[in-house]
Amino acid sequence: MAARVRRLSRFNIVSLTLGLVFLYLPIVILVVFSFNASRLVTVWGGWSLRWYRELFNDSAMIEAAWMSLRVAATSASIATLLGTLAAVALSRGEGFKGRTLFSGMLYAPLVMPEVITGLSLLLLFVAINAERGFWTVTIAHTTLTMCFVAVVVQSRLGSLDKSLEEAAMDLGCSPPRAFLAVTRPLIVPAIVAGWMLAFTLSLDDLVIASFTTGPGAATLPIRIYSEVRLGVKPEINAICTLVIALIAVVIIVASLVAKLSSVKGESAAPL
């Protein structure tokens, strides 16, 4: 029986168009006005790269952007490793004692307000007399993003057939080798998606970073927020446009890696 092709109604098209406009029109306006020659961000003065040149001469803004990128990459990598291990423990260890407590502690940052998380981490760093800077922000962002990685990877593990690992072990593989040879290639897309989500959340965070950072270690959101309080400068449009471009490149690369890994995993899986 031939499948019916459902056509979009006029109402659905209008709703979809309005939704896309609502989501992406502000971003388009920001990108366009980053090339504005006028000093006033609301008055169009022609096309120019003036504010990009001004941005690259602003050492404080560039340093904050580099700080955010380093923190995001480091915390996302650590969170991906720990979150994947936690997801494997929850998916493959249904019977271990304390599973409910471990799961609740792991997923607590999902529902806990960021103000409480940031304040609790600040009190911890003060109690152990840790110098606040790059590593304190990285630890805080790892704490925040690890649970998101665990959710993504655990959902992927839950949809896999455990008999594949059991078959590998029947053929002589140890449990770790069976996991690495059979399961890991199948969950690589989820791991990549988790890393990308953790990277984006870290790059975007303002509240937790403001609690855990120190002098000379301001991230880009903190720097932008301090600048916006005195008025929106065209340089902010320029740096935001570059961040949007960076995120777009990360999404494209991650999608390609996930797709290639998925194809490789499917070809390696037994029929």
Short mmCIF file of N, CA, C and O in Angstrom, two decimals, residues 51-68 70 216-220 223-224 226-227 233 235 239:
data_model
loop_
_atom_site.label_atom_id
_atom_site.label_comp_id
_atom_site.label_asym_id
_atom_site.label_seq_id
_atom_site.Cartn_x
_atom_site.Cartn_y
_atom_site.Cartn_z
N TRP A 51 33.96 47.62 12.76
CA TRP A 51 33.85 47.12 14.13
C TRP A 51 34.55 45.79 14.32
O TRP A 51 34.91 45.44 15.45
N TYR A 52 34.80 45.08 13.24
CA TYR A 52 35.63 43.88 13.35
C TYR A 52 37.09 44.26 13.58
O TYR A 52 37.80 43.61 14.35
N ARG A 53 37.52 45.34 12.92
CA ARG A 53 38.88 45.83 13.17
C ARG A 53 39.01 46.35 14.59
O ARG A 53 40.03 46.11 15.26
N GLU A 54 37.97 47.06 15.04
CA GLU A 54 37.99 47.55 16.42
C GLU A 54 38.01 46.38 17.41
O GLU A 54 38.67 46.43 18.45
N LEU A 55 37.28 45.34 17.09
CA LEU A 55 37.21 44.18 17.97
C LEU A 55 38.57 43.53 18.12
O LEU A 55 38.99 43.20 19.26
N PHE A 56 39.29 43.32 17.02
CA PHE A 56 40.58 42.65 17.10
C PHE A 56 41.65 43.53 17.74
O PHE A 56 42.72 43.03 18.09
N ASN A 57 41.34 44.82 17.90
CA ASN A 57 42.25 45.71 18.64
C ASN A 57 41.87 45.80 20.12
O ASN A 57 42.59 46.45 20.89
N ASP A 58 40.75 45.18 20.49
CA ASP A 58 40.30 45.19 21.89
C ASP A 58 40.87 43.95 22.57
O ASP A 58 40.31 42.86 22.51
N SER A 59 42.00 44.12 23.23
CA SER A 59 42.69 42.97 23.83
C SER A 59 41.87 42.33 24.95
O SER A 59 41.93 41.10 25.13
N ALA A 60 41.11 43.12 25.70
CA ALA A 60 40.32 42.56 26.80
C ALA A 60 39.23 41.63 26.27
O ALA A 60 38.99 40.55 26.84
N MET A 61 38.57 42.04 25.19
CA MET A 61 37.51 41.21 24.62
C MET A 61 38.08 39.94 23.99
O MET A 61 37.51 38.84 24.16
N ILE A 62 39.20 40.05 23.31
CA ILE A 62 39.83 38.88 22.70
C ILE A 62 40.31 37.91 23.77
O ILE A 62 40.15 36.68 23.65
N GLU A 63 40.86 38.43 24.86
CA GLU A 63 41.31 37.57 25.95
C GLU A 63 40.14 36.85 26.61
O GLU A 63 40.24 35.67 26.95
N ALA A 64 39.01 37.55 26.76
CA ALA A 64 37.82 36.92 27.34
C ALA A 64 37.28 35.83 26.41
O ALA A 64 36.86 34.76 26.88
N ALA A 65 37.29 36.09 25.11
CA ALA A 65 36.83 35.08 24.15
C ALA A 65 37.73 33.85 24.18
O ALA A 65 37.25 32.70 24.16
N TRP A 66 39.04 34.05 24.23
CA TRP A 66 39.98 32.93 24.29
C TRP A 66 39.80 32.15 25.58
O TRP A 66 39.87 30.92 25.60
N MET A 67 39.54 32.86 26.67
CA MET A 67 39.28 32.20 27.95
C MET A 67 38.04 31.33 27.86
O MET A 67 38.03 30.17 28.32
N SER A 68 36.97 31.83 27.26
CA SER A 68 35.73 31.06 27.13
C SER A 68 35.94 29.83 26.27
O SER A 68 35.42 28.75 26.59
N ARG A 70 38.75 28.13 25.75
CA ARG A 70 39.56 27.15 26.48
C ARG A 70 38.74 26.45 27.56
O ARG A 70 38.82 25.22 27.72
N GLY A 216 41.05 38.78 36.39
CA GLY A 216 41.85 38.44 35.22
C GLY A 216 41.43 37.17 34.52
O GLY A 216 42.16 36.69 33.65
N ALA A 217 40.29 36.60 34.91
CA ALA A 217 39.82 35.35 34.28
C ALA A 217 38.37 35.46 33.87
O ALA A 217 37.60 34.52 34.02
N ALA A 218 37.98 36.61 33.34
CA ALA A 218 36.60 36.82 32.92
C ALA A 218 36.32 36.09 31.62
O ALA A 218 37.13 36.12 30.69
N THR A 219 35.18 35.42 31.55
CA THR A 219 34.77 34.75 30.31
C THR A 219 34.06 35.76 29.40
O THR A 219 33.73 36.88 29.82
N LEU A 220 33.80 35.33 28.18
CA LEU A 220 33.17 36.23 27.21
C LEU A 220 31.78 36.69 27.64
O LEU A 220 31.47 37.88 27.52
N ARG A 223 32.19 39.40 30.17
CA ARG A 223 32.71 40.62 29.54
C ARG A 223 31.61 41.35 28.77
O ARG A 223 31.47 42.57 28.86
N ILE A 224 30.83 40.59 28.01
CA ILE A 224 29.74 41.20 27.24
C ILE A 224 28.71 41.83 28.17
O ILE A 224 28.22 42.94 27.94
N SER A 226 29.15 43.02 31.20
CA SER A 226 29.68 44.24 31.79
C SER A 226 29.69 45.39 30.79
O SER A 226 29.49 46.56 31.17
N GLU A 227 29.91 45.08 29.50
CA GLU A 227 29.89 46.11 28.47
C GLU A 227 28.47 46.58 28.18
O GLU A 227 28.22 47.79 27.99
N LYS A 233 27.60 48.33 22.36
CA LYS A 233 28.57 48.83 21.39
C LYS A 233 28.54 47.95 20.14
O LYS A 233 28.26 46.76 20.23
N GLU A 235 30.89 46.68 18.62
CA GLU A 235 31.85 45.59 18.75
C GLU A 235 31.19 44.32 19.29
O GLU A 235 31.59 43.21 18.95
N ILE A 239 31.51 40.48 17.85
CA ILE A 239 31.96 39.28 18.56
C ILE A 239 30.86 38.23 18.62
O ILE A 239 31.12 37.03 18.50
#
